[in-house]
Amino acid sequence: QKEVEQNSGPLSVPEGAIASLNCTYSDRVSQSFFWYRQYSGKSPELIMSIYSNGDKEDGRFTAQLNKASQYVSLLIRDSQPSDSATYLCAATRRDGDYKLSFGAGTTVTVRA
Amino acid sequence: ETGVTQSPTHLIKTRGQQVTLRCSSQSGHNTVSWYQQALGQGPQFIFQYYREEENGRGNFPPRFSGLQFPNYSSELNVNALELDDSALYLCASSLDQYNEQFFGPGTRLTVL
């Protein structure tokens, strides 16, 4: 079983719609969770961090964490063509094992 | 821009050769992590350096080695290159081992 799994995608949404991305993790000791955006041919860019259960909003992005269900999600509201990218979910333990464990990513295309 | 730099941008090597990749961390960051990203996959953790000491290692063979210098810049060395080593190599810096990781632009390595 992979440590972090993401819905496979690709995900295509019309401009202005909500894009919903999901991620599950297998290691119950995971403490911190991150969403990175990666444009084609570029490196990952950190867009959200979340550490406690509940919702965290930053502009058009909302991250949700449910540690009991081992589930993390990212909502992109009012999707724009510039949001077209691969979104990577990552988790880390912070207990002496500091690596980021990544999912394979979900590719989002926003149709104008 | 994260302030993390990597060199070179692209590199072509032949099987069996050795390669050194370099990373300069963001100012004030004392931790550098290295990841390998194959096409269509999420980054895979290679190792992390915290204050010049290796602070964790992923499932990579010993021919992957590294070091961190007193100014917290870092090198990744790969010996006896194999075709499967062709990937994007990412360096990430963080304030310390616990904090968010910010990626550099990456080095694209092609092994022929």
Short mmCIF file of C-alpha atoms in Angstrom, two decimals:
data_model
loop_
_atom_site.label_atom_id
_atom_site.label_comp_id
_atom_site.label_asym_id
_atom_site.label_seq_id
_atom_site.Cartn_x
_atom_site.Cartn_y
_atom_site.Cartn_z
CA GLN A 1 0.00 0.00 0.00
CA LYS A 2 1.33 3.41 -0.93
CA GLU A 3 1.77 5.87 1.93
CA VAL A 4 -0.15 8.63 0.15
CA GLU A 5 -2.74 8.05 -2.55
CA GLN A 6 -4.59 10.60 -4.65
CA ASN A 7 -7.65 10.34 -6.85
CA SER A 8 -6.29 9.36 -10.20
CA GLY A 9 -7.68 12.07 -12.44
CA PRO A 10 -7.16 13.71 -14.76
CA LEU A 11 -9.74 16.22 -13.64
CA SER A 12 -11.30 18.62 -16.12
CA VAL A 13 -13.44 21.49 -14.86
CA PRO A 14 -14.94 24.54 -16.58
CA GLU A 15 -13.63 27.98 -15.72
CA GLY A 16 -15.30 29.33 -12.61
CA ALA A 17 -16.21 25.91 -11.21
CA ILE A 18 -14.90 24.19 -8.06
CA ALA A 19 -12.15 21.62 -8.47
CA SER A 20 -12.09 18.99 -5.70
CA LEU A 21 -8.96 16.96 -5.07
CA ASN A 22 -8.73 14.07 -2.62
CA CYS A 23 -5.88 12.35 -0.84
CA THR A 24 -5.68 9.49 1.67
CA TYR A 25 -2.71 8.41 3.73
CA SER A 26 -1.90 5.11 5.40
CA ASP A 27 0.47 6.13 8.21
CA ARG A 28 -1.57 7.13 11.27
CA VAL A 29 1.51 8.86 12.74
CA SER A 30 1.49 11.44 9.94
CA GLN A 31 1.17 14.89 11.46
CA SER A 32 1.57 17.51 8.75
CA PHE A 33 0.04 17.68 5.30
CA PHE A 34 0.84 19.78 2.27
CA TRP A 35 -0.49 20.53 -1.17
CA TYR A 36 1.98 21.41 -3.90
CA ARG A 37 1.18 22.66 -7.39
CA GLN A 38 3.47 21.59 -10.22
CA TYR A 39 3.25 23.11 -13.66
CA SER A 40 4.49 20.99 -16.55
CA GLY A 41 8.28 21.02 -16.66
CA LYS A 42 8.58 22.96 -13.39
CA SER A 43 9.26 22.08 -9.77
CA PRO A 44 6.58 21.73 -7.06
CA GLU A 45 5.34 24.94 -5.43
CA LEU A 46 3.88 24.86 -1.92
CA ILE A 47 0.33 26.25 -1.90
CA MET A 48 -1.18 24.95 1.37
CA SER A 49 -0.09 23.45 4.67
CA ILE A 50 -2.50 21.95 7.20
CA TYR A 51 -1.70 20.45 10.58
CA SER A 52 -4.96 20.08 12.52
CA ASN A 53 -8.40 18.71 11.78
CA GLY A 54 -10.82 21.00 10.00
CA ASP A 55 -10.67 23.50 7.20
CA LYS A 56 -8.00 26.02 6.29
CA GLU A 57 -8.72 28.68 3.70
CA ASP A 58 -6.23 30.76 1.70
CA GLY A 59 -7.74 32.83 -1.07
CA ARG A 60 -9.46 30.51 -3.53
CA PHE A 61 -7.94 27.41 -1.91
CA THR A 62 -9.41 25.44 0.99
CA ALA A 63 -7.65 22.46 2.53
CA GLN A 64 -9.56 20.00 4.70
CA LEU A 65 -8.05 17.46 7.08
CA ASN A 66 -9.73 14.55 8.83
CA LYS A 67 -7.16 12.54 10.78
CA ALA A 68 -9.70 9.96 11.96
CA SER A 69 -10.47 9.09 8.34
CA GLN A 70 -6.85 9.71 7.24
CA TYR A 71 -8.13 12.01 4.53
CA VAL A 72 -6.97 15.34 3.13
CA SER A 73 -8.65 17.35 0.41
CA LEU A 74 -8.10 20.53 -1.55
CA LEU A 75 -10.86 22.65 -3.03
CA ILE A 76 -10.09 25.25 -5.69
CA ARG A 77 -12.94 27.74 -6.00
CA ASP A 78 -13.56 29.89 -9.09
CA SER A 79 -11.08 27.80 -11.07
CA GLN A 80 -8.98 29.70 -13.59
CA PRO A 81 -7.03 28.43 -16.62
CA SER A 82 -3.87 29.32 -14.68
CA ASP A 83 -4.85 26.63 -12.12
CA SER A 84 -4.23 23.96 -14.76
CA ALA A 85 -1.40 21.91 -13.25
CA THR A 86 -0.64 18.72 -11.36
CA TYR A 87 -1.46 18.90 -7.66
CA LEU A 88 0.64 16.81 -5.29
CA CYS A 89 -0.47 15.80 -1.81
CA ALA A 90 2.31 15.17 0.72
CA ALA A 91 2.50 14.02 4.35
CA THR A 92 5.22 13.98 6.96
CA ARG A 93 5.55 12.41 10.41
CA ARG A 94 7.66 14.94 12.28
CA ASP A 95 8.74 12.33 14.85
CA GLY A 96 12.29 11.75 13.72
CA ASP A 97 11.26 10.85 10.17
CA TYR A 98 11.04 14.16 8.35
CA LYS A 99 10.68 13.04 4.77
CA LEU A 100 7.78 14.21 2.67
CA SER A 101 5.81 11.26 1.28
CA PHE A 102 4.07 12.26 -1.94
CA GLY A 103 1.13 10.95 -3.85
CA ALA A 104 1.43 10.51 -7.60
CA GLY A 105 -0.49 13.73 -8.23
CA THR A 106 -3.77 14.69 -9.85
CA THR A 107 -3.67 16.64 -13.11
CA VAL A 108 -6.26 19.40 -13.31
CA THR A 109 -7.29 21.09 -16.55
CA VAL A 110 -9.48 24.19 -16.37
CA ARG A 111 -11.44 24.71 -19.60
CA ALA A 112 -11.94 28.32 -20.66
CA GLU B 1 10.72 32.18 -6.41
CA THR B 2 11.73 30.21 -3.31
CA GLY B 3 15.32 31.40 -3.15
CA VAL B 4 16.51 27.81 -3.57
CA THR B 5 18.88 27.38 -6.50
CA GLN B 6 20.13 24.24 -8.22
CA SER B 7 22.81 23.57 -10.79
CA PRO B 8 23.07 22.49 -13.47
CA THR B 9 19.62 22.83 -15.02
CA HIS B 10 20.07 19.94 -17.40
CA LEU B 11 22.65 17.19 -17.62
CA ILE B 12 23.26 14.31 -20.00
CA LYS B 13 25.44 11.41 -18.88
CA THR B 14 26.13 7.90 -20.07
CA ARG B 15 25.60 4.73 -18.11
CA GLY B 16 28.35 4.02 -15.60
CA GLN B 17 29.42 7.64 -15.21
CA GLN B 18 29.24 9.70 -12.02
CA VAL B 19 27.37 12.96 -11.49
CA THR B 20 27.30 15.73 -8.88
CA LEU B 21 24.29 17.98 -8.46
CA ARG B 22 24.36 21.14 -6.37
CA CYS B 23 21.84 23.03 -4.30
CA SER B 24 21.93 26.34 -2.45
CA SER B 25 19.35 26.62 0.28
CA GLN B 26 17.21 29.66 1.03
CA SER B 27 18.84 32.17 3.34
CA GLY B 28 18.31 31.18 6.99
CA HIS B 29 17.44 27.56 6.18
CA ASN B 30 19.64 24.86 7.72
CA THR B 31 17.95 21.77 6.26
CA VAL B 32 18.16 20.40 2.73
CA SER B 33 16.25 17.41 1.38
CA TRP B 34 16.77 15.70 -1.97
CA TYR B 35 14.06 14.01 -4.03
CA GLN B 36 13.95 12.10 -7.31
CA GLN B 37 10.92 12.57 -9.54
CA ALA B 38 10.39 10.20 -12.44
CA LEU B 39 8.01 11.21 -15.21
CA GLY B 40 4.37 11.00 -14.13
CA GLN B 41 5.18 10.21 -10.50
CA GLY B 42 5.43 12.11 -7.25
CA PRO B 43 8.85 12.97 -5.84
CA GLN B 44 10.60 10.17 -3.93
CA PHE B 45 12.70 11.03 -0.88
CA ILE B 46 16.42 10.33 -1.23
CA PHE B 47 17.86 11.84 1.97
CA GLN B 48 17.86 14.89 4.20
CA TYR B 49 20.71 16.90 5.69
CA TYR B 50 20.29 18.92 8.86
CA ARG B 51 23.21 21.03 10.05
CA GLU B 52 25.69 19.02 7.95
CA GLU B 53 24.50 15.60 9.21
CA GLU B 54 22.43 13.07 7.27
CA ASN B 55 19.06 13.09 8.98
CA GLY B 56 17.15 10.34 7.22
CA ARG B 57 17.41 8.32 4.04
CA GLY B 58 14.89 6.82 1.64
CA ASN B 59 15.08 3.53 -0.26
CA PHE B 60 17.97 4.44 -2.50
CA PRO B 61 21.19 2.42 -2.91
CA PRO B 62 24.52 3.59 -1.43
CA ARG B 63 25.67 4.87 -4.82
CA PHE B 64 23.45 7.86 -4.01
CA SER B 65 25.40 9.95 -1.53
CA GLY B 66 25.47 13.53 -0.42
CA LEU B 67 26.84 16.11 1.90
CA GLN B 68 26.00 19.48 3.33
CA PHE B 69 28.47 22.31 3.74
CA PRO B 70 28.83 24.80 6.62
CA ASN B 71 26.85 27.38 4.61
CA TYR B 72 24.08 24.72 4.34
CA SER B 73 24.41 24.29 0.60
CA SER B 74 24.38 20.66 -0.45
CA GLU B 75 25.54 18.19 -3.06
CA LEU B 76 24.00 14.98 -4.35
CA ASN B 77 26.42 12.49 -5.89
CA VAL B 78 25.35 9.50 -7.93
CA ASN B 79 27.92 6.89 -8.93
CA ALA B 80 27.66 4.17 -11.57
CA LEU B 81 24.72 5.79 -13.30
CA GLU B 82 21.94 3.55 -14.58
CA LEU B 83 19.32 4.28 -17.21
CA ASP B 84 16.62 4.35 -14.50
CA ASP B 85 18.40 7.25 -12.81
CA SER B 86 17.03 9.51 -15.54
CA ALA B 87 14.69 11.84 -13.65
CA LEU B 88 14.16 15.32 -12.27
CA TYR B 89 16.24 15.78 -9.13
CA LEU B 90 14.76 18.22 -6.67
CA CYS B 91 16.33 19.93 -3.73
CA ALA B 92 14.12 21.38 -1.00
CA SER B 93 15.19 23.66 1.82
CA SER B 94 13.46 24.32 5.12
CA LEU B 95 14.02 26.42 8.24
CA ASP B 96 14.74 23.22 10.09
CA GLN B 97 13.80 19.56 9.89
CA TYR B 98 10.24 20.23 11.08
CA ASN B 99 9.20 23.03 8.78
CA GLU B 100 7.69 23.42 5.34
CA GLN B 101 9.94 22.44 2.47
CA PHE B 102 10.47 24.75 -0.50
CA PHE B 103 11.75 23.35 -3.75
CA GLY B 104 14.37 24.61 -6.12
CA PRO B 105 13.89 24.49 -9.90
CA GLY B 106 15.38 21.00 -10.19
CA THR B 107 18.05 19.35 -12.32
CA ARG B 108 16.90 17.23 -15.25
CA LEU B 109 19.29 14.26 -15.57
CA THR B 110 19.24 12.08 -18.65
CA VAL B 111 21.28 8.87 -18.65
CA LEU B 112 21.96 7.35 -22.06
#
